[in-house]
CSV table of C-alpha atoms in Angstrom, one decimal:
chain,number,residue,atom,x,y,z
A,1,MET,CA,0.0,0.0,0.0
A,2,LYS,CA,1.9,3.0,-1.3
A,3,ILE,CA,1.4,6.7,-0.4
A,4,THR,CA,0.1,8.6,-3.4
A,5,ASP,CA,-0.7,12.0,-1.8
A,6,ILE,CA,-0.9,13.9,1.5
A,7,LYS,CA,-3.4,16.7,1.7
A,8,THR,CA,-3.8,19.4,4.4
A,9,TYR,CA,-6.9,21.2,5.5
A,10,GLY,CA,-6.6,24.3,7.7
A,11,PHE,CA,-10.0,25.8,8.5
A,12,TRP,CA,-12.0,27.6,11.2
A,13,LEU,CA,-14.0,25.4,13.5
A,14,GLY,CA,-15.7,26.8,16.6
A,15,PHE,CA,-13.3,29.4,18.1
A,16,ARG,CA,-10.0,28.4,16.4
A,17,ASN,CA,-8.5,26.9,13.3
A,18,VAL,CA,-8.0,23.1,13.0
A,19,CYS,CA,-5.3,21.5,10.9
A,20,LEU,CA,-6.2,18.1,9.4
A,21,VAL,CA,-4.0,15.9,7.3
A,22,LYS,CA,-5.2,13.2,4.9
A,23,VAL,CA,-2.9,10.5,3.6
A,24,GLU,CA,-4.0,8.8,0.4
A,25,THR,CA,-2.8,5.4,-1.0
A,26,ASP,CA,-2.8,3.5,-4.2
A,27,GLN,CA,-5.4,1.1,-2.9
A,28,GLY,CA,-8.0,3.7,-2.3
A,29,ILE,CA,-7.5,3.5,1.4
A,30,TYR,CA,-6.9,6.8,3.2
A,31,GLY,CA,-6.3,8.0,6.8
A,32,TRP,CA,-6.9,11.2,8.7
A,33,GLY,CA,-4.7,12.9,11.3
A,34,GLU,CA,-4.5,16.2,13.1
A,35,SER,CA,-1.9,18.7,14.2
A,36,GLY,CA,-2.2,20.3,17.6
A,37,LEU,CA,-0.1,23.5,17.1
A,38,SER,CA,-3.0,25.9,17.5
A,39,GLY,CA,-2.4,29.4,16.1
A,40,ARG,CA,0.5,28.3,13.9
A,41,GLU,CA,-1.3,26.0,11.5
A,42,GLN,CA,0.3,27.5,8.4
A,43,ALA,CA,3.8,26.6,9.7
A,44,VAL,CA,2.6,23.0,10.1
A,45,ILE,CA,1.1,22.9,6.6
A,46,GLY,CA,4.4,24.0,5.2
A,47,ALA,CA,6.3,21.3,7.1
A,48,VAL,CA,3.8,18.6,5.9
A,49,GLU,CA,4.5,19.9,2.3
A,50,HIS,CA,8.2,19.2,2.8
A,51,PHE,CA,7.6,15.7,4.2
A,52,LYS,CA,5.1,14.9,1.4
A,53,HIS,CA,7.7,15.1,-1.3
A,54,PHE,CA,9.8,12.1,0.0
A,55,LEU,CA,6.9,10.2,1.5
A,56,ILE,CA,4.9,9.8,-1.7
A,57,GLY,CA,5.7,6.4,-3.2
A,58,GLN,CA,6.7,4.8,0.1
A,59,SER,CA,4.8,2.0,1.9
A,60,ALA,CA,2.2,3.4,4.2
A,61,LEU,CA,2.6,0.2,6.3
A,62,ASN,CA,6.1,1.1,7.5
A,63,ILE,CA,5.0,3.6,10.0
A,64,SER,CA,7.9,3.5,12.4
A,65,ALA,CA,10.5,3.8,9.6
A,66,LEU,CA,8.6,6.7,8.1
A,67,TRP,CA,8.5,8.4,11.6
A,68,GLN,CA,12.3,8.0,11.9
A,69,GLU,CA,12.8,9.4,8.4
A,70,MET,CA,10.6,12.4,9.1
A,71,TYR,CA,12.4,13.1,12.4
A,72,ARG,CA,16.0,12.5,11.2
A,73,SER,CA,15.9,13.7,7.6
A,74,GLN,CA,17.0,17.2,8.6
A,75,TYR,CA,19.9,18.5,10.5
A,76,PHE,CA,17.8,20.7,12.8
A,77,GLU,CA,15.5,17.9,14.1
A,78,GLY,CA,12.7,18.2,16.5
A,79,GLY,CA,10.8,21.2,17.7
A,80,ARG,CA,7.1,21.8,18.0
A,81,VAL,CA,6.3,22.6,14.3
A,82,LEU,CA,8.0,19.5,12.9
A,83,ALA,CA,6.6,17.3,15.7
A,84,ALA,CA,3.1,18.6,15.1
A,85,ALA,CA,3.4,17.8,11.4
A,86,ILE,CA,4.9,14.3,12.1
A,87,SER,CA,2.1,13.7,14.6
A,88,ALA,CA,-0.7,14.4,12.1
A,89,ILE,CA,0.9,12.2,9.4
A,90,ASP,CA,1.6,9.4,11.9
A,91,ILE,CA,-2.0,9.4,13.1
A,92,ALA,CA,-3.2,9.3,9.5
A,93,LEU,CA,-0.9,6.4,8.7
A,94,HIS,CA,-2.3,4.4,11.7
A,95,ASP,CA,-5.8,5.2,10.5
A,96,ALA,CA,-5.0,4.0,7.0
A,97,CYS,CA,-3.2,0.8,8.3
A,98,GLY,CA,-6.1,0.0,10.5
A,99,LYS,CA,-8.5,0.2,7.6
A,100,TYR,CA,-6.0,-1.9,5.5
A,101,PHE,CA,-6.0,-4.7,8.1
A,102,ASN,CA,-9.7,-4.2,8.9
A,103,MET,CA,-9.1,-3.5,12.6
A,104,PRO,CA,-9.3,-0.6,15.0
A,105,VAL,CA,-6.1,1.4,15.6
A,106,TYR,CA,-5.9,0.2,19.2
A,107,GLN,CA,-5.6,-3.4,17.9
A,108,LEU,CA,-2.4,-2.3,16.0
A,109,LEU,CA,-1.1,-1.0,19.3
A,110,GLY,CA,-1.6,-4.3,21.2
A,111,GLY,CA,-5.3,-4.4,21.8
A,112,LYS,CA,-7.6,-2.6,24.2
A,113,GLN,CA,-7.2,-2.5,27.9
A,114,ARG,CA,-10.6,-1.1,28.6
A,115,GLU,CA,-14.1,-0.8,27.1
A,116,ARG,CA,-14.7,2.8,28.1
A,117,ILE,CA,-12.5,5.8,28.5
A,118,PRO,CA,-12.9,7.8,31.7
A,119,LEU,CA,-13.1,11.5,31.2
A,120,PHE,CA,-12.5,14.7,33.2
A,121,VAL,CA,-14.7,17.7,32.8
A,122,THR,CA,-13.8,21.4,33.0
A,123,SER,CA,-15.6,24.4,34.5
A,124,THR,CA,-14.5,27.5,32.7
A,125,LEU,CA,-16.5,29.8,35.0
A,126,ASP,CA,-14.8,32.6,36.9
A,127,PHE,CA,-14.4,31.9,40.6
A,128,GLY,CA,-17.4,32.8,42.7
A,129,ASP,CA,-20.7,31.4,43.9
A,130,ALA,CA,-21.6,30.4,40.3
A,131,PHE,CA,-18.4,28.4,40.1
A,132,VAL,CA,-19.2,26.4,43.2
A,133,ASP,CA,-22.8,25.8,42.0
A,134,HIS,CA,-21.4,24.6,38.7
A,135,VAL,CA,-19.0,22.1,40.1
A,136,CYS,CA,-21.7,20.8,42.3
A,137,GLN,CA,-24.0,20.4,39.3
A,138,LEU,CA,-21.2,18.5,37.5
A,139,GLN,CA,-20.8,16.2,40.5
A,140,ASN,CA,-24.6,15.6,40.5
A,141,GLU,CA,-24.4,14.7,36.8
A,142,GLY,CA,-22.0,12.0,37.7
A,143,TRP,CA,-18.6,13.6,36.9
A,144,GLN,CA,-15.9,12.3,39.3
A,145,VAL,CA,-13.0,14.4,38.0
A,146,ILE,CA,-13.5,18.2,37.7
A,147,ARG,CA,-11.0,20.8,36.6
A,148,ALA,CA,-11.1,24.5,37.1
A,149,THR,CA,-9.4,27.2,35.0
A,150,THR,CA,-8.0,30.6,36.0
A,151,GLY,CA,-11.0,32.5,34.7
A,152,GLU,CA,-8.9,34.9,32.5
A,153,HIS,CA,-9.3,34.2,28.8
A,154,GLY,CA,-8.3,37.5,27.2
A,155,SER,CA,-8.6,38.5,23.5
A,156,VAL,CA,-6.3,39.6,20.8
A,157,ASP,CA,-8.1,42.9,20.2
A,158,LYS,CA,-8.0,44.0,23.8
A,159,SER,CA,-5.5,42.6,26.2
A,160,ASP,CA,-6.8,41.5,29.6
A,161,VAL,CA,-4.8,42.1,32.7
A,162,PHE,CA,-3.6,39.1,34.7
A,163,ASP,CA,-2.7,40.0,38.2
A,164,ALA,CA,-1.2,36.9,39.7
A,165,ARG,CA,-1.6,38.0,43.3
A,166,LYS,CA,-5.3,38.7,42.9
A,167,SER,CA,-5.8,35.5,40.9
A,168,ILE,CA,-4.2,33.2,43.5
A,169,ALA,CA,-6.1,34.9,46.3
A,170,LYS,CA,-9.4,34.5,44.5
A,171,ALA,CA,-8.7,31.0,43.2
A,172,SER,CA,-7.5,29.6,46.6
A,173,THR,CA,-10.6,31.0,48.4
A,174,TRP,CA,-13.1,29.5,46.0
A,175,LEU,CA,-11.4,26.2,45.4
A,176,THR,CA,-11.3,25.7,49.2
A,177,LYS,CA,-15.1,26.4,49.3
A,178,ALA,CA,-15.6,24.0,46.3
A,179,ARG,CA,-13.7,21.2,48.1
A,180,GLU,CA,-15.8,21.7,51.3
A,181,THR,CA,-19.0,21.4,49.2
A,182,LEU,CA,-17.9,18.5,47.0
A,183,GLY,CA,-16.5,16.4,49.8
A,184,SER,CA,-13.4,14.3,49.5
A,185,GLU,CA,-14.3,11.6,46.9
A,186,THR,CA,-14.5,13.9,43.8
A,187,VAL,CA,-11.2,14.7,42.1
A,188,LEU,CA,-10.6,18.5,41.9
A,189,GLY,CA,-7.8,20.2,40.0
A,190,ILE,CA,-6.9,23.5,38.3
A,191,ASP,CA,-5.2,24.4,35.1
A,192,TYR,CA,-3.1,27.5,35.6
A,193,HIS,CA,-1.9,27.6,32.0
A,194,HIS,CA,1.7,28.3,33.0
A,195,ARG,CA,0.8,31.8,34.2
A,196,LEU,CA,2.6,31.7,37.6
A,197,THR,CA,6.1,31.8,38.9
A,198,VAL,CA,7.6,29.3,41.3
A,199,ALA,CA,7.0,31.7,44.3
A,200,GLU,CA,3.4,32.5,43.2
A,201,THR,CA,2.6,28.8,42.7
A,202,ALA,CA,3.9,27.9,46.2
A,203,SER,CA,2.0,30.8,47.7
A,204,PHE,CA,-1.2,29.6,45.9
A,205,CYS,CA,-0.9,26.0,47.1
A,206,GLN,CA,0.0,27.0,50.6
A,207,ARG,CA,-3.1,29.2,51.0
A,208,MET,CA,-5.3,26.0,50.9
A,209,PRO,CA,-5.7,23.1,53.3
A,210,SER,CA,-3.6,20.1,52.3
A,211,GLY,CA,-5.8,17.8,50.1
A,212,THR,CA,-7.8,20.6,48.6
A,213,LEU,CA,-6.4,20.0,45.1
A,214,ASP,CA,-5.7,16.6,43.6
A,215,PHE,CA,-3.6,18.2,40.9
A,216,ILE,CA,-2.3,21.5,39.6
A,217,GLU,CA,-1.8,21.6,35.8
A,218,GLU,CA,1.0,23.5,34.1
A,219,PRO,CA,1.5,26.2,36.9
A,220,ILE,CA,4.8,27.3,35.3
A,221,ARG,CA,6.5,26.9,31.9
A,222,ASP,CA,8.3,23.6,31.3
A,223,GLN,CA,11.7,24.9,30.1
A,224,SER,CA,13.3,24.8,33.5
A,225,LEU,CA,13.5,21.4,35.2
A,226,VAL,CA,15.2,22.9,38.3
A,227,SER,CA,12.4,25.4,38.7
A,228,TYR,CA,9.9,22.5,38.9
A,229,GLN,CA,12.3,20.7,41.3
A,230,ASN,CA,12.3,23.8,43.5
A,231,LEU,CA,8.6,24.0,43.4
A,232,ARG,CA,8.2,20.3,44.2
A,233,ALA,CA,10.1,20.9,47.5
A,234,MET,CA,7.7,23.6,48.4
A,235,VAL,CA,4.2,22.1,47.7
A,236,ASP,CA,2.5,18.8,48.2
A,237,VAL,CA,0.0,19.1,45.3
A,238,PRO,CA,0.5,16.5,42.4
A,239,PHE,CA,1.7,18.1,39.1
A,240,ALA,CA,-0.1,17.5,35.8
A,241,ILE,CA,2.7,18.3,33.2
A,242,GLY,CA,3.3,17.5,29.6
A,243,GLU,CA,1.0,19.2,27.1
A,244,GLU,CA,3.9,21.4,26.0
A,245,PHE,CA,6.2,18.5,25.3
A,246,SER,CA,6.8,17.4,21.7
A,247,SER,CA,8.9,14.2,22.1
A,248,LYS,CA,10.0,11.4,24.5
A,249,TRP,CA,13.2,13.4,25.0
A,250,ASP,CA,11.1,16.3,26.4
A,251,PHE,CA,9.4,13.9,28.8
A,252,VAL,CA,12.5,12.0,30.0
A,253,PRO,CA,13.8,14.4,32.7
A,254,TYR,CA,10.3,15.0,34.1
A,255,VAL,CA,9.6,11.2,34.1
A,256,ASP,CA,13.0,10.1,35.5
A,257,SER,CA,12.7,12.7,38.3
A,258,ALA,CA,9.0,11.8,38.9
A,259,LEU,CA,8.1,15.4,38.6
A,260,THR,CA,5.2,14.5,36.3
A,261,ASN,CA,2.5,12.9,38.4
A,262,PHE,CA,0.0,13.0,35.6
A,263,ALA,CA,1.4,13.0,32.1
A,264,ARG,CA,-0.6,15.5,30.0
A,265,ILE,CA,0.5,14.2,26.6
A,266,ASP,CA,-1.0,15.6,23.4
A,267,ILE,CA,-0.9,12.9,20.7
A,268,CYS,CA,-1.3,15.6,18.0
A,269,ASN,CA,1.9,17.4,19.2
A,270,ALA,CA,4.1,14.7,20.7
A,271,GLY,CA,4.7,12.6,17.6
A,272,GLY,CA,1.5,10.7,17.0
A,273,PHE,CA,0.9,7.1,18.1
A,274,THR,CA,4.4,6.0,17.4
A,275,GLU,CA,6.0,8.4,19.9
A,276,ALA,CA,3.1,8.5,22.4
A,277,MET,CA,3.2,4.7,23.0
A,278,LYS,CA,6.9,5.0,23.9
A,279,ILE,CA,6.1,7.9,26.3
A,280,ALA,CA,3.4,5.9,28.0
A,281,ALA,CA,5.8,2.9,28.5
A,282,MET,CA,8.4,5.3,29.9
A,283,CYS,CA,5.8,6.7,32.3
A,284,GLU,CA,4.7,3.3,33.3
A,285,THR,CA,8.2,2.5,34.7
A,286,ARG,CA,7.7,5.4,37.2
A,287,TYR,CA,4.0,4.6,38.0
A,288,ILE,CA,2.9,7.8,36.2
A,289,ASP,CA,-0.6,7.7,34.6
A,290,MET,CA,-1.4,9.3,31.3
A,291,MET,CA,-3.8,12.3,31.3
A,292,PRO,CA,-4.0,13.2,27.6
A,293,HIS,CA,-4.6,16.8,26.4
A,294,ASN,CA,-7.6,16.8,24.0
A,295,PRO,CA,-8.6,20.4,23.0
A,296,LEU,CA,-9.0,20.0,19.2
A,297,SER,CA,-11.4,18.5,16.7
A,298,PRO,CA,-13.0,15.1,16.8
A,299,ILE,CA,-10.0,13.6,14.9
A,300,CYS,CA,-7.9,14.4,18.0
A,301,THR,CA,-10.6,12.9,20.2
A,302,ALA,CA,-10.8,9.7,18.2
A,303,ALA,CA,-7.0,9.3,18.2
A,304,SER,CA,-6.9,9.9,21.9
A,305,VAL,CA,-9.6,7.3,22.5
A,306,HIS,CA,-7.6,4.7,20.7
A,307,TYR,CA,-4.5,5.7,22.6
A,308,CYS,CA,-6.3,5.6,26.0
A,309,ALA,CA,-7.8,2.2,25.1
A,310,ALA,CA,-4.3,0.7,24.4
A,311,VAL,CA,-2.2,2.0,27.3
A,312,ALA,CA,-2.2,0.3,30.7
A,313,ASN,CA,-1.4,3.5,32.7
A,314,LEU,CA,-4.4,5.8,32.2
A,315,SER,CA,-6.0,8.3,34.6
A,316,TRP,CA,-8.5,10.3,32.5
A,317,LEU,CA,-8.9,11.8,29.1
A,318,GLU,CA,-9.8,15.5,28.7
A,319,ILE,CA,-13.2,16.4,27.2
A,320,ALA,CA,-12.8,19.8,25.5
A,321,PRO,CA,-14.8,22.4,27.4
A,322,TYR,CA,-14.6,25.2,24.9
A,323,ASP,CA,-16.8,24.5,21.9
A,324,GLY,CA,-19.6,22.5,23.5
A,325,ASP,CA,-21.2,20.0,21.1
A,326,LEU,CA,-20.9,22.0,17.8
A,327,ALA,CA,-23.5,21.3,15.2
A,328,GLN,CA,-20.8,21.8,12.6
A,329,TYR,CA,-19.1,18.7,14.0
A,330,ASP,CA,-21.8,16.4,12.5
A,331,GLU,CA,-21.6,18.2,9.2
A,332,ILE,CA,-17.9,17.5,8.8
A,333,PHE,CA,-17.2,14.4,10.9
A,334,SER,CA,-19.1,11.1,10.7
A,335,HIS,CA,-19.0,8.5,13.4
A,336,ARG,CA,-17.3,10.9,15.8
A,337,PRO,CA,-16.9,9.9,19.5
A,338,LYS,CA,-19.7,11.1,21.7
A,339,VAL,CA,-19.9,11.2,25.4
A,340,SER,CA,-22.0,8.4,26.9
A,341,ASN,CA,-22.4,8.1,30.7
A,342,ASN,CA,-19.5,10.6,31.2
A,343,THR,CA,-17.2,8.3,29.2
A,344,PHE,CA,-16.2,7.6,25.6
A,345,ASP,CA,-17.1,4.1,24.4
A,346,VAL,CA,-14.2,2.3,22.5
A,347,THR,CA,-15.2,1.8,18.9
A,348,ASN,CA,-14.8,-1.4,16.9
A,349,ARG,CA,-14.8,0.3,13.6
A,350,PRO,CA,-11.6,-0.1,11.5
A,351,GLY,CA,-8.9,2.6,11.8
A,352,LEU,CA,-9.8,5.5,13.9
A,353,GLY,CA,-13.5,4.8,13.3
A,354,ILE,CA,-14.1,8.4,12.2
A,355,ASP,CA,-14.4,10.0,8.8
A,356,VAL,CA,-14.3,13.5,7.3
A,357,ASN,CA,-16.8,14.8,4.8
A,358,GLU,CA,-14.4,16.8,2.7
A,359,SER,CA,-17.1,18.4,0.7
A,360,ASN,CA,-18.4,20.1,3.9
A,361,ILE,CA,-15.0,21.6,4.8
A,362,PRO,CA,-15.3,25.3,4.3
A,363,LYS,CA,-13.6,26.6,1.2
A,364,ASN,CA,-11.0,29.2,2.0
A,365,GLY,CA,-12.0,28.6,5.6
A,366,PHE,CA,-8.7,29.4,7.2
A,367,LYS,CA,-8.7,32.5,9.4
A,368,PHE,CA,-5.6,34.1,10.8
A,369,TRP,CA,-6.1,33.8,14.5
A,370,GLU,CA,-3.9,34.7,17.4
A,371,PRO,CA,-4.1,33.4,20.9
A,372,PRO,CA,-5.5,36.0,23.4
A,373,ARG,CA,-3.0,38.4,25.0
A,374,LEU,CA,-2.6,38.8,28.7
A,375,ILE,CA,-0.6,41.5,30.3
A,376,LYS,CA,0.6,42.1,33.9
A,377,PRO,CA,-0.6,45.1,35.9
A,378,ASP,CA,2.5,47.0,34.7
A,379,GLY,CA,1.6,46.5,31.1
A,380,SER,CA,4.2,43.8,30.2
A,381,TYR,CA,3.1,40.6,28.5
A,382,THR,CA,2.7,37.4,30.4
A,383,ASN,CA,1.8,33.8,29.3
A,384,TRP,CA,-1.6,33.2,27.8
């Protein structure tokens, strides 16, 4: 089964662009993948175009060899743009191979470990009484794992001010109240979207009774291992780290040092199935569970479901809180995963089990979009 073409589709969906990749073969079998580099899709499309020229004519069944060629065929290997392009192509190749062998992708990965994928849900409400009411509502709906956000979303046109001291004071107060209301059985965490410093994160965690949070996600940027080591010595809250990582090499120091307690892998950024399975195995040696990042289109969700089905060490998969259940999803994606009893069922359909209606993809649907801008009280930029 030879690769005959690789097509890219960057188009607006919900509140952002998505970047889909289609690998076509000489047997009429095709596969779909997705890149996760939101806001820089054109860079990924360009990288896919480079890879396309030497991938056409090669066997679509030799996925691992093609991964190695894509990664090692340039002097300046790695990086988030190339990794996102490799991820999309790798996922599409697994989809095509699953269809070729008439089996689900998880079967190619060693079979399924579970019938249903446990999920965590996110409340995006700002902290206050409405937030506490919402998490209680989610608990009553049967959700056992609930994540909060910082409440500051910002926009490109008008920068929002992020005052870290006010944020941690407000968040710690209302998370403490939420824990008191929820009780101790429900898992409660927060995604701080790498907006804090080490000192601010320590102050935040120390303002709450021990046990208030079951995890804090991405409190600081990942570039400094020693900063996370310093933070680990100051707080007792488990860390959910990894959605910024784009390879097993990025994960290694955080896994070997056990700084990652929940591995927030993004299969559309970290090298696709080929790399993600190695990362899961590496995490398993340190008793670290995978907690995949899943903020994109239903292609990302479908790939994540197969990944979660195949790995032994899984905590929960993210369900995207941002778009809701878009009507446009059903116009473009057929057989997409849908939540049932707060889980995703594991499909038995070949490949990823999902398809894309290309005729319904908006023509010239790409919009240049920038992530929102956040500034500190002094007017300087901070992390979104």
